[in-house]
Short mmCIF file of N, CA and C in Angstrom, two decimals:
data_model
loop_
_atom_site.label_atom_id
_atom_site.label_comp_id
_atom_site.label_asym_id
_atom_site.label_seq_id
_atom_site.Cartn_x
_atom_site.Cartn_y
_atom_site.Cartn_z
N UNK A 1298 90.54 89.12 120.81
CA UNK A 1298 90.37 89.62 122.16
C UNK A 1298 89.33 90.75 122.18
N UNK A 1299 89.43 91.66 121.19
CA UNK A 1299 88.48 92.77 121.11
C UNK A 1299 87.07 92.28 120.85
N UNK A 1300 86.94 91.29 119.96
CA UNK A 1300 85.62 90.73 119.66
C UNK A 1300 85.03 90.05 120.89
N UNK A 1301 85.86 89.35 121.63
CA UNK A 1301 85.37 88.70 122.84
C UNK A 1301 84.88 89.72 123.86
N UNK A 1302 85.58 90.84 123.97
CA UNK A 1302 85.13 91.91 124.88
C UNK A 1302 83.77 92.46 124.42
N UNK A 1303 83.59 92.63 123.13
CA UNK A 1303 82.31 93.12 122.62
C UNK A 1303 81.21 92.10 122.87
N UNK A 1304 81.50 90.81 122.67
CA UNK A 1304 80.51 89.76 122.97
C UNK A 1304 80.12 89.82 124.45
N UNK A 1305 81.13 89.92 125.31
CA UNK A 1305 80.88 89.98 126.75
C UNK A 1305 80.03 91.21 127.09
N UNK A 1306 80.39 92.37 126.55
CA UNK A 1306 79.64 93.60 126.81
C UNK A 1306 78.20 93.47 126.36
N UNK A 1307 78.00 92.85 125.21
CA UNK A 1307 76.66 92.70 124.65
C UNK A 1307 75.78 91.84 125.56
N UNK A 1308 76.38 90.82 126.16
CA UNK A 1308 75.62 89.91 127.02
C UNK A 1308 75.44 90.43 128.44
N UNK A 1309 76.42 91.15 128.96
CA UNK A 1309 76.43 91.52 130.37
C UNK A 1309 75.83 92.90 130.65
N UNK A 1310 76.15 93.88 129.84
CA UNK A 1310 75.72 95.25 130.12
C UNK A 1310 74.27 95.44 129.68
N UNK A 1311 73.43 95.70 130.64
CA UNK A 1311 71.99 95.85 130.37
C UNK A 1311 71.74 97.05 129.46
N UNK A 1312 70.86 96.88 128.52
CA UNK A 1312 70.47 97.96 127.63
C UNK A 1312 71.36 98.13 126.42
N UNK A 1313 72.58 97.64 126.51
CA UNK A 1313 73.51 97.81 125.39
C UNK A 1313 73.04 97.01 124.17
N UNK A 1314 72.46 95.83 124.42
CA UNK A 1314 72.01 95.01 123.31
C UNK A 1314 70.75 95.55 122.64
N UNK A 1315 70.13 96.57 123.22
CA UNK A 1315 68.98 97.21 122.58
C UNK A 1315 69.39 98.37 121.69
N UNK A 1316 70.61 98.79 121.78
CA UNK A 1316 71.10 99.90 120.96
C UNK A 1316 71.37 99.40 119.54
N UNK A 1317 70.68 99.93 118.53
CA UNK A 1317 70.92 99.48 117.15
C UNK A 1317 72.37 99.69 116.71
N UNK A 1318 72.98 100.79 117.12
CA UNK A 1318 74.38 101.04 116.75
C UNK A 1318 75.28 99.96 117.33
N UNK A 1319 75.03 99.57 118.60
CA UNK A 1319 75.87 98.54 119.20
C UNK A 1319 75.57 97.18 118.59
N UNK A 1320 74.32 96.95 118.18
CA UNK A 1320 74.00 95.68 117.51
C UNK A 1320 74.80 95.55 116.21
N UNK A 1321 74.95 96.67 115.50
CA UNK A 1321 75.74 96.62 114.28
C UNK A 1321 77.21 96.32 114.60
N UNK A 1322 77.72 96.92 115.65
CA UNK A 1322 79.10 96.65 116.08
C UNK A 1322 79.24 95.18 116.49
N UNK A 1323 78.22 94.67 117.16
CA UNK A 1323 78.21 93.26 117.57
C UNK A 1323 78.30 92.34 116.35
N UNK A 1324 77.51 92.61 115.32
CA UNK A 1324 77.54 91.79 114.11
C UNK A 1324 78.88 91.92 113.39
N UNK A 1325 79.44 93.12 113.36
CA UNK A 1325 80.76 93.31 112.77
C UNK A 1325 81.79 92.49 113.54
N UNK A 1326 81.67 92.46 114.86
CA UNK A 1326 82.60 91.68 115.69
C UNK A 1326 82.49 90.19 115.41
N UNK A 1327 81.27 89.72 115.17
CA UNK A 1327 81.09 88.30 114.83
C UNK A 1327 81.82 87.99 113.53
N UNK A 1328 81.60 88.83 112.51
CA UNK A 1328 82.26 88.61 111.22
C UNK A 1328 83.78 88.67 111.35
N UNK A 1329 84.28 89.65 112.09
CA UNK A 1329 85.73 89.78 112.26
C UNK A 1329 86.30 88.62 113.08
N UNK A 1330 85.55 88.17 114.08
CA UNK A 1330 86.00 87.02 114.88
C UNK A 1330 86.12 85.78 113.99
N UNK A 1331 85.11 85.54 113.16
CA UNK A 1331 85.16 84.38 112.26
C UNK A 1331 86.29 84.51 111.25
N UNK A 1332 86.54 85.72 110.77
CA UNK A 1332 87.65 85.95 109.84
C UNK A 1332 88.99 85.68 110.53
N UNK A 1333 89.10 86.09 111.78
CA UNK A 1333 90.33 85.84 112.54
C UNK A 1333 90.55 84.35 112.75
N UNK A 1334 89.48 83.64 113.12
CA UNK A 1334 89.58 82.18 113.29
C UNK A 1334 90.01 81.54 111.97
N UNK A 1335 89.43 82.01 110.86
CA UNK A 1335 89.80 81.49 109.55
C UNK A 1335 91.28 81.72 109.28
N UNK A 1336 91.80 82.87 109.68
CA UNK A 1336 93.22 83.16 109.48
C UNK A 1336 94.14 82.39 110.41
N UNK A 1337 93.66 82.15 111.65
CA UNK A 1337 94.48 81.41 112.62
C UNK A 1337 94.66 79.96 112.19
N UNK A 1338 93.57 79.39 111.69
CA UNK A 1338 93.64 78.00 111.24
C UNK A 1338 94.25 78.02 109.85
N UNK A 1339 95.52 78.27 109.82
CA UNK A 1339 96.25 78.35 108.56
C UNK A 1339 96.80 76.98 108.24
N UNK A 1340 96.32 76.42 107.17
CA UNK A 1340 96.76 75.09 106.78
C UNK A 1340 97.66 75.20 105.56
N UNK A 1341 98.49 74.22 105.38
CA UNK A 1341 99.26 74.15 104.15
C UNK A 1341 98.34 73.52 103.11
N UNK A 1342 97.78 74.36 102.28
CA UNK A 1342 96.72 73.94 101.36
C UNK A 1342 97.16 72.85 100.40
N UNK A 1343 98.38 72.94 99.91
CA UNK A 1343 98.83 71.94 98.94
C UNK A 1343 98.94 70.56 99.57
N UNK A 1344 99.39 70.51 100.83
CA UNK A 1344 99.50 69.22 101.52
C UNK A 1344 98.13 68.66 101.87
N UNK A 1345 97.27 69.50 102.38
CA UNK A 1345 95.97 69.02 102.83
C UNK A 1345 95.08 68.62 101.66
N UNK A 1346 95.24 69.26 100.50
CA UNK A 1346 94.40 68.92 99.36
C UNK A 1346 94.68 67.51 98.85
N UNK A 1347 95.91 67.05 99.03
CA UNK A 1347 96.24 65.68 98.62
C UNK A 1347 95.46 64.67 99.45
N UNK A 1348 95.33 64.91 100.76
CA UNK A 1348 94.64 63.98 101.66
C UNK A 1348 93.13 64.19 101.67
N UNK A 1349 92.72 65.46 101.68
CA UNK A 1349 91.30 65.82 101.78
C UNK A 1349 90.95 66.82 100.68
N UNK A 1350 90.68 66.35 99.48
CA UNK A 1350 90.46 67.28 98.36
C UNK A 1350 89.27 68.22 98.53
N UNK A 1351 88.27 67.85 99.31
CA UNK A 1351 87.10 68.70 99.50
C UNK A 1351 87.33 69.80 100.54
N UNK A 1352 88.33 69.62 101.40
CA UNK A 1352 88.56 70.57 102.48
C UNK A 1352 88.81 71.98 101.95
N UNK A 1353 89.69 72.12 100.97
CA UNK A 1353 90.03 73.45 100.46
C UNK A 1353 88.86 74.08 99.72
N UNK A 1354 88.00 73.28 99.13
CA UNK A 1354 86.82 73.85 98.47
C UNK A 1354 85.90 74.48 99.52
N UNK A 1355 85.68 73.78 100.61
CA UNK A 1355 84.82 74.29 101.68
C UNK A 1355 85.49 75.47 102.38
N UNK A 1356 86.77 75.31 102.71
CA UNK A 1356 87.49 76.37 103.43
C UNK A 1356 87.63 77.62 102.58
N UNK A 1357 87.86 77.46 101.29
CA UNK A 1357 87.95 78.60 100.38
C UNK A 1357 86.64 79.36 100.30
N UNK A 1358 85.52 78.62 100.25
CA UNK A 1358 84.20 79.26 100.23
C UNK A 1358 83.98 80.04 101.52
N UNK A 1359 84.31 79.42 102.66
CA UNK A 1359 84.14 80.09 103.96
C UNK A 1359 85.01 81.34 104.02
N UNK A 1360 86.24 81.24 103.56
CA UNK A 1360 87.16 82.40 103.57
C UNK A 1360 86.58 83.54 102.73
N UNK A 1361 86.11 83.23 101.53
CA UNK A 1361 85.54 84.25 100.67
C UNK A 1361 84.30 84.88 101.28
N UNK A 1362 83.42 84.05 101.84
CA UNK A 1362 82.18 84.55 102.44
C UNK A 1362 82.45 85.44 103.65
N UNK A 1363 83.26 84.96 104.58
CA UNK A 1363 83.53 85.71 105.81
C UNK A 1363 84.30 87.00 105.51
N UNK A 1364 85.22 86.96 104.55
CA UNK A 1364 85.96 88.18 104.19
C UNK A 1364 85.01 89.25 103.68
N UNK A 1365 84.05 88.85 102.87
CA UNK A 1365 83.08 89.82 102.35
C UNK A 1365 82.13 90.31 103.45
N UNK A 1366 81.65 89.41 104.29
CA UNK A 1366 80.76 89.82 105.38
C UNK A 1366 81.47 90.82 106.29
N UNK A 1367 82.75 90.61 106.50
CA UNK A 1367 83.53 91.51 107.33
C UNK A 1367 83.70 92.88 106.69
N UNK A 1368 83.59 92.96 105.39
CA UNK A 1368 83.64 94.26 104.69
C UNK A 1368 82.26 94.91 104.59
N UNK A 1369 81.22 94.11 104.50
CA UNK A 1369 79.87 94.66 104.35
C UNK A 1369 79.39 95.36 105.62
N UNK A 1370 79.79 94.90 106.81
CA UNK A 1370 79.33 95.53 108.05
C UNK A 1370 79.84 96.97 108.22
N UNK A 1371 81.11 97.28 107.95
CA UNK A 1371 81.50 98.69 108.00
C UNK A 1371 80.74 99.54 106.98
N UNK A 1372 80.42 98.94 105.83
CA UNK A 1372 79.61 99.66 104.85
C UNK A 1372 78.23 99.98 105.42
N UNK A 1373 77.62 98.99 106.08
CA UNK A 1373 76.30 99.23 106.68
C UNK A 1373 76.38 100.32 107.74
N UNK A 1374 77.45 100.32 108.50
CA UNK A 1374 77.63 101.34 109.52
C UNK A 1374 77.78 102.73 108.87
N UNK A 1375 78.56 102.82 107.80
CA UNK A 1375 78.73 104.09 107.09
C UNK A 1375 77.39 104.55 106.50
N UNK A 1376 76.64 103.62 105.95
CA UNK A 1376 75.33 103.96 105.39
C UNK A 1376 74.39 104.47 106.48
N UNK A 1377 74.39 103.81 107.62
CA UNK A 1377 73.50 104.23 108.71
C UNK A 1377 73.90 105.61 109.24
N UNK A 1378 75.21 105.88 109.32
CA UNK A 1378 75.63 107.22 109.74
C UNK A 1378 75.20 108.26 108.73
N UNK A 1379 75.32 107.94 107.46
CA UNK A 1379 74.88 108.85 106.40
C UNK A 1379 73.37 109.11 106.54
N UNK A 1380 72.60 108.06 106.77
CA UNK A 1380 71.15 108.23 106.95
C UNK A 1380 70.85 109.07 108.19
N UNK A 1381 71.62 108.90 109.23
CA UNK A 1381 71.43 109.68 110.45
C UNK A 1381 71.65 111.16 110.18
N UNK A 1382 72.74 111.47 109.49
CA UNK A 1382 73.08 112.87 109.26
C UNK A 1382 72.22 113.53 108.18
N UNK A 1383 71.67 112.74 107.26
CA UNK A 1383 70.81 113.38 106.26
C UNK A 1383 69.34 113.40 106.69
N UNK A 1384 69.07 112.90 107.88
CA UNK A 1384 67.73 113.00 108.44
C UNK A 1384 66.83 111.80 108.24
N UNK A 1385 67.32 110.73 107.62
CA UNK A 1385 66.48 109.56 107.40
C UNK A 1385 66.19 108.79 108.69
N UNK A 1386 67.13 108.81 109.63
CA UNK A 1386 66.95 108.14 110.92
C UNK A 1386 66.72 109.20 111.98
N UNK A 1387 65.57 109.23 112.55
CA UNK A 1387 65.30 110.18 113.62
C UNK A 1387 64.79 109.52 114.89
N UNK A 1388 64.61 108.21 114.84
CA UNK A 1388 64.12 107.53 116.04
C UNK A 1388 64.62 106.09 116.07
N UNK A 1389 64.44 105.46 117.21
CA UNK A 1389 64.79 104.05 117.37
C UNK A 1389 64.03 103.20 116.36
N UNK A 1390 62.78 103.57 116.11
CA UNK A 1390 61.93 102.81 115.20
C UNK A 1390 62.52 102.79 113.78
N UNK A 1391 63.06 103.91 113.34
CA UNK A 1391 63.69 103.96 112.03
C UNK A 1391 64.86 102.99 111.95
N UNK A 1392 65.65 102.95 113.02
CA UNK A 1392 66.80 102.04 113.07
C UNK A 1392 66.34 100.59 113.08
N UNK A 1393 65.34 100.30 113.88
CA UNK A 1393 64.89 98.91 114.01
C UNK A 1393 64.36 98.38 112.69
N UNK A 1394 63.76 99.26 111.89
CA UNK A 1394 63.29 98.83 110.57
C UNK A 1394 64.47 98.50 109.67
N UNK A 1395 65.50 99.30 109.73
CA UNK A 1395 66.65 99.13 108.83
C UNK A 1395 67.59 98.00 109.24
N UNK A 1396 67.65 97.67 110.51
CA UNK A 1396 68.63 96.69 110.97
C UNK A 1396 68.42 95.34 110.29
N UNK A 1397 67.17 94.95 110.04
CA UNK A 1397 66.94 93.67 109.36
C UNK A 1397 67.45 93.71 107.92
N UNK A 1398 67.38 94.87 107.27
CA UNK A 1398 67.94 95.01 105.92
C UNK A 1398 69.46 94.95 105.96
N UNK A 1399 70.03 95.55 106.98
CA UNK A 1399 71.48 95.47 107.13
C UNK A 1399 71.93 94.03 107.37
N UNK A 1400 71.18 93.30 108.17
CA UNK A 1400 71.53 91.89 108.42
C UNK A 1400 71.48 91.10 107.12
N UNK A 1401 70.45 91.33 106.32
CA UNK A 1401 70.35 90.65 105.02
C UNK A 1401 71.53 91.04 104.13
N UNK A 1402 71.78 92.33 104.02
CA UNK A 1402 72.86 92.83 103.18
C UNK A 1402 74.20 92.23 103.59
N UNK A 1403 74.45 92.17 104.89
CA UNK A 1403 75.78 91.81 105.38
C UNK A 1403 75.99 90.32 105.61
N UNK A 1404 74.94 89.56 105.85
CA UNK A 1404 75.09 88.13 106.08
C UNK A 1404 74.68 87.29 104.87
N UNK A 1405 73.70 87.74 104.09
CA UNK A 1405 73.18 86.92 102.99
C UNK A 1405 73.82 87.30 101.65
N UNK A 1406 73.93 88.58 101.36
CA UNK A 1406 74.48 89.00 100.07
C UNK A 1406 75.90 88.50 99.82
N UNK A 1407 76.78 88.45 100.81
CA UNK A 1407 78.12 87.90 100.54
C UNK A 1407 78.11 86.44 100.06
N UNK A 1408 77.07 85.71 100.44
CA UNK A 1408 76.96 84.32 99.96
C UNK A 1408 76.83 84.31 98.44
N UNK A 1409 76.06 85.26 97.90
CA UNK A 1409 75.88 85.32 96.44
C UNK A 1409 77.22 85.49 95.73
N UNK A 1410 78.08 86.33 96.28
CA UNK A 1410 79.39 86.53 95.66
C UNK A 1410 80.32 85.32 95.89
N UNK A 1411 80.24 84.73 97.05
CA UNK A 1411 81.10 83.58 97.36
C UNK A 1411 80.71 82.34 96.57
N UNK A 1412 79.48 82.27 96.10
CA UNK A 1412 79.01 81.11 95.34
C UNK A 1412 79.54 81.13 93.90
N UNK A 1413 79.82 82.29 93.36
CA UNK A 1413 80.23 82.41 91.95
C UNK A 1413 81.36 81.43 91.59
N UNK A 1414 82.46 81.35 92.35
CA UNK A 1414 83.52 80.41 91.98
C UNK A 1414 83.10 78.93 92.06
N UNK A 1415 82.06 78.63 92.83
CA UNK A 1415 81.61 77.23 92.91
C UNK A 1415 81.15 76.72 91.54
N UNK A 1416 80.56 77.60 90.74
CA UNK A 1416 80.09 77.19 89.42
C UNK A 1416 81.23 76.81 88.49
N UNK A 1417 82.43 77.27 88.79
CA UNK A 1417 83.60 76.98 87.97
C UNK A 1417 84.55 76.00 88.66
N UNK A 1418 84.14 75.45 89.78
CA UNK A 1418 84.99 74.55 90.58
C UNK A 1418 86.34 75.20 90.83
N UNK A 1419 86.29 76.47 91.23
CA UNK A 1419 87.52 77.25 91.34
C UNK A 1419 88.04 77.38 92.77
N UNK A 1420 87.34 76.83 93.75
CA UNK A 1420 87.90 76.86 95.10
C UNK A 1420 88.81 75.66 95.27
N UNK A 1421 89.93 75.88 95.92
CA UNK A 1421 90.88 74.81 96.16
C UNK A 1421 92.19 75.37 96.66
N UNK A 1422 93.22 74.55 96.57
CA UNK A 1422 94.55 74.97 97.03
C UNK A 1422 95.11 76.02 96.09
N UNK A 1423 95.43 77.18 96.65
CA UNK A 1423 96.03 78.26 95.89
C UNK A 1423 97.31 78.64 96.61
N UNK A 1424 98.39 78.07 96.20
CA UNK A 1424 99.68 78.24 96.86
C UNK A 1424 99.61 77.70 98.29
N UNK A 1425 99.70 78.61 99.29
CA UNK A 1425 99.79 78.12 100.67
C UNK A 1425 98.46 78.15 101.42
N UNK A 1426 97.39 78.65 100.80
CA UNK A 1426 96.12 78.69 101.51
C UNK A 1426 94.99 78.27 100.56
N UNK A 1427 93.83 78.09 101.13
CA UNK A 1427 92.66 77.67 100.37
C UNK A 1427 91.87 78.90 99.95
N UNK A 1428 91.75 79.09 98.67
CA UNK A 1428 90.91 80.16 98.13
C UNK A 1428 90.64 79.85 96.67
N UNK A 1429 90.89 80.78 95.77
CA UNK A 1429 90.66 80.53 94.35
C UNK A 1429 91.88 79.89 93.73
N UNK A 1430 91.64 78.80 93.04
CA UNK A 1430 92.71 78.17 92.28
C UNK A 1430 92.38 78.37 90.81
N UNK A 1431 93.33 78.08 89.96
CA UNK A 1431 93.07 78.14 88.53
C UNK A 1431 92.12 77.00 88.20
N UNK A 1432 90.94 77.31 87.66
CA UNK A 1432 89.96 76.25 87.41
C UNK A 1432 90.42 75.29 86.31
N UNK A 1433 89.95 74.07 86.40
CA UNK A 1433 90.25 73.07 85.37
C UNK A 1433 89.04 72.95 84.45
N UNK A 1434 89.10 73.63 83.33
CA UNK A 1434 88.01 73.60 82.36
C UNK A 1434 88.54 72.93 81.10
N UNK A 1435 87.95 71.80 80.72
CA UNK A 1435 88.45 71.10 79.53
C UNK A 1435 88.36 71.99 78.27
N UNK A 1436 89.41 71.89 77.45
CA UNK A 1436 89.43 72.62 76.19
C UNK A 1436 89.97 74.04 76.30
N UNK A 1437 90.36 74.47 77.50
CA UNK A 1437 90.89 75.82 77.68
C UNK A 1437 92.39 75.74 77.89
N UNK A 1438 93.11 76.70 77.30
CA UNK A 1438 94.56 76.75 77.47
C UNK A 1438 94.90 77.36 78.83
N UNK A 1439 96.14 77.22 79.25
CA UNK A 1439 96.58 77.76 80.54
C UNK A 1439 96.39 79.28 80.62
N UNK A 1440 96.75 80.07 79.61
CA UNK A 1440 96.49 81.52 79.69
C UNK A 1440 95.00 81.84 79.81
N UNK A 1441 94.16 81.07 79.13
CA UNK A 1441 92.71 81.30 79.23
C UNK A 1441 92.22 80.99 80.64
N UNK A 1442 92.75 79.93 81.24
CA UNK A 1442 92.34 79.56 82.60
C UNK A 1442 92.78 80.61 83.62
N UNK A 1443 93.97 81.16 83.44
CA UNK A 1443 94.44 82.22 84.34
C UNK A 1443 93.58 83.47 84.17
N UNK A 1444 93.17 83.74 82.94
CA UNK A 1444 92.28 84.86 82.67
C UNK A 1444 90.93 84.65 83.36
N UNK A 1445 90.42 83.44 83.32
CA UNK A 1445 89.16 83.11 84.00
C UNK A 1445 89.31 83.29 85.51
N UNK A 1446 90.44 82.82 86.07
CA UNK A 1446 90.68 82.98 87.51
C UNK A 1446 90.70 84.45 87.89
N UNK A 1447 91.34 85.28 87.06
CA UNK A 1447 91.40 86.72 87.31
C UNK A 1447 89.98 87.30 87.40
N UNK A 1448 89.14 86.98 86.44
CA UNK A 1448 87.78 87.53 86.42
C UNK A 1448 86.91 86.95 87.53
N UNK A 1449 87.17 85.72 87.91
CA UNK A 1449 86.45 85.14 89.06
C UNK A 1449 86.81 85.89 90.34
N UNK A 1450 88.10 86.22 90.50
CA UNK A 1450 88.53 86.97 91.68
C UNK A 1450 87.90 88.35 91.70
N UNK A 1451 87.80 89.00 90.53
CA UNK A 1451 87.15 90.31 90.45
C UNK A 1451 85.67 90.19 90.80
N UNK A 1452 84.98 89.22 90.20
CA UNK A 1452 83.53 89.08 90.39
C UNK A 1452 83.16 88.64 91.80
N UNK A 1453 83.99 87.79 92.40
CA UNK A 1453 83.60 87.21 93.69
C UNK A 1453 84.19 87.92 94.90
N UNK A 1454 85.24 88.73 94.71
CA UNK A 1454 85.84 89.37 95.88
C UNK A 1454 86.27 90.82 95.61
N UNK A 1455 87.22 91.02 94.73
CA UNK A 1455 87.81 92.35 94.57
C UNK A 1455 86.82 93.38 94.04
N UNK A 1456 85.91 92.99 93.17
CA UNK A 1456 84.89 93.91 92.67
C UNK A 1456 83.98 94.41 93.77
N UNK A 1457 83.33 93.49 94.53
CA UNK A 1457 82.47 93.94 95.63
C UNK A 1457 83.23 94.77 96.67
N UNK A 1458 84.45 94.38 97.00
CA UNK A 1458 85.22 95.12 98.00
C UNK A 1458 85.54 96.53 97.49
N UNK A 1459 85.91 96.65 96.23
CA UNK A 1459 86.20 97.97 95.66
C UNK A 1459 84.96 98.86 95.69
N UNK A 1460 83.83 98.31 95.31
CA UNK A 1460 82.59 99.08 95.32
C UNK A 1460 82.23 99.51 96.74
N UNK A 1461 82.38 98.61 97.70
CA UNK A 1461 82.09 98.92 99.10
C UNK A 1461 82.99 100.04 99.60
N UNK A 1462 84.28 99.96 99.32
CA UNK A 1462 85.22 100.99 99.79
C UNK A 1462 84.89 102.35 99.16
N UNK A 1463 84.57 102.35 97.88
CA UNK A 1463 84.22 103.61 97.22
C UNK A 1463 82.93 104.19 97.79
N UNK A 1464 81.94 103.35 98.04
CA UNK A 1464 80.69 103.84 98.63
C UNK A 1464 80.90 104.37 100.05
N UNK A 1465 81.74 103.67 100.83
CA UNK A 1465 82.02 104.16 102.18
C UNK A 1465 82.72 105.51 102.12
N UNK A 1466 83.67 105.65 101.21
CA UNK A 1466 84.35 106.94 101.05
C UNK A 1466 83.34 108.02 100.68
N UNK A 1467 82.43 107.72 99.77
CA UNK A 1467 81.39 108.66 99.37
C UNK A 1467 80.55 109.07 100.57
N UNK A 1468 80.09 108.09 101.37
CA UNK A 1468 79.27 108.41 102.54
C UNK A 1468 80.03 109.26 103.55
N UNK A 1469 81.28 108.90 103.83
CA UNK A 1469 82.03 109.64 104.83
C UNK A 1469 82.37 111.06 104.34
N UNK A 1470 82.63 111.22 103.07
CA UNK A 1470 82.86 112.56 102.53
C UNK A 1470 81.61 113.41 102.68
N UNK A 1471 80.45 112.81 102.39
CA UNK A 1471 79.20 113.55 102.55
C UNK A 1471 78.95 113.91 104.01
N UNK A 1472 79.27 113.01 104.93
CA UNK A 1472 79.09 113.28 106.36
C UNK A 1472 80.01 114.41 106.80
N UNK A 1473 81.27 114.34 106.41
CA UNK A 1473 82.24 115.39 106.78
C UNK A 1473 81.80 116.72 106.18
N UNK A 1474 81.37 116.70 104.95
CA UNK A 1474 80.90 117.93 104.31
C UNK A 1474 79.71 118.50 105.07
N UNK A 1475 78.79 117.64 105.46
CA UNK A 1475 77.63 118.10 106.22
C UNK A 1475 78.06 118.73 107.55
N UNK A 1476 78.98 118.07 108.24
CA UNK A 1476 79.44 118.58 109.53
C UNK A 1476 80.16 119.91 109.40
N UNK A 1477 80.91 120.08 108.33
CA UNK A 1477 81.61 121.35 108.10
C UNK A 1477 80.62 122.46 107.75
N UNK A 1478 79.64 122.13 106.92
CA UNK A 1478 78.67 123.14 106.48
C UNK A 1478 77.64 123.50 107.56
N UNK A 1479 77.42 122.59 108.50
CA UNK A 1479 76.40 122.80 109.54
C UNK A 1479 77.02 122.60 110.93
N UNK A 1480 77.95 123.43 111.34
CA UNK A 1480 78.65 123.19 112.61
C UNK A 1480 77.75 123.25 113.84
N UNK A 1481 76.65 123.94 113.77
CA UNK A 1481 75.80 124.05 114.96
C UNK A 1481 74.49 123.28 114.79
N UNK A 1482 74.45 122.37 113.84
CA UNK A 1482 73.21 121.64 113.60
C UNK A 1482 72.89 120.69 114.74
N UNK A 1483 71.63 120.34 114.82
CA UNK A 1483 71.15 119.42 115.86
C UNK A 1483 71.82 118.06 115.74
N UNK A 1484 72.08 117.61 114.52
CA UNK A 1484 72.70 116.29 114.30
C UNK A 1484 74.10 116.22 114.87
N UNK A 1485 74.80 117.37 114.99
CA UNK A 1485 76.14 117.38 115.56
C UNK A 1485 76.12 117.21 117.07
N UNK A 1486 75.01 117.53 117.68
CA UNK A 1486 74.94 117.48 119.14
C UNK A 1486 74.12 116.32 119.66
N UNK A 1487 73.39 115.64 118.80
CA UNK A 1487 72.55 114.53 119.22
C UNK A 1487 73.42 113.31 119.54
N UNK A 1488 73.07 112.63 120.60
CA UNK A 1488 73.80 111.41 120.95
C UNK A 1488 73.55 110.34 119.91
N UNK A 1489 74.58 109.63 119.51
CA UNK A 1489 74.44 108.64 118.47
C UNK A 1489 74.10 107.28 119.06
N UNK A 1490 73.60 107.25 120.28
CA UNK A 1490 73.28 105.97 120.90
C UNK A 1490 71.92 105.46 120.51
N UNK A 1491 71.12 106.30 119.89
CA UNK A 1491 69.79 105.91 119.41
C UNK A 1491 69.45 104.55 119.90
#
């Protein structure tokens, strides 16, 4: 519902779609909307894999990709706020240059992480949903396969998410520190609507 309101605002309210900050919120809303749709369409993975074995591979890839894209957009927002407060962004032009990099970072880079399990044929039915399953690699024992699944999960999802969360915390701590140290600075009073 919130994403739909943001979509509506973006299309209807004049000038809002020219705001780089709102464009970033718009892209975050797209990622979150797709993640919500992915969660709503909850299938019983074990049942569906028997009938349609390729479905869980595709759905697992989409789930991994959209989950990461949904995490990368708040990171881009934190980075842009950090750039604003440290003086890197001082005009609309600075934002417009960076927005294409943010789009690449948030829409294309998650594909690189989501592709990693494809090389191991590791997407499939994983209990009740489609995501990473224990890969079937000939010549490997069950403990070795579980170990491989663990590292695939770290490399394709948990590692990037952990790094993103730590970087966001770093940026926000620096912003808060700046605001505390410079209570009357121009950046504290400037409108963030750029």
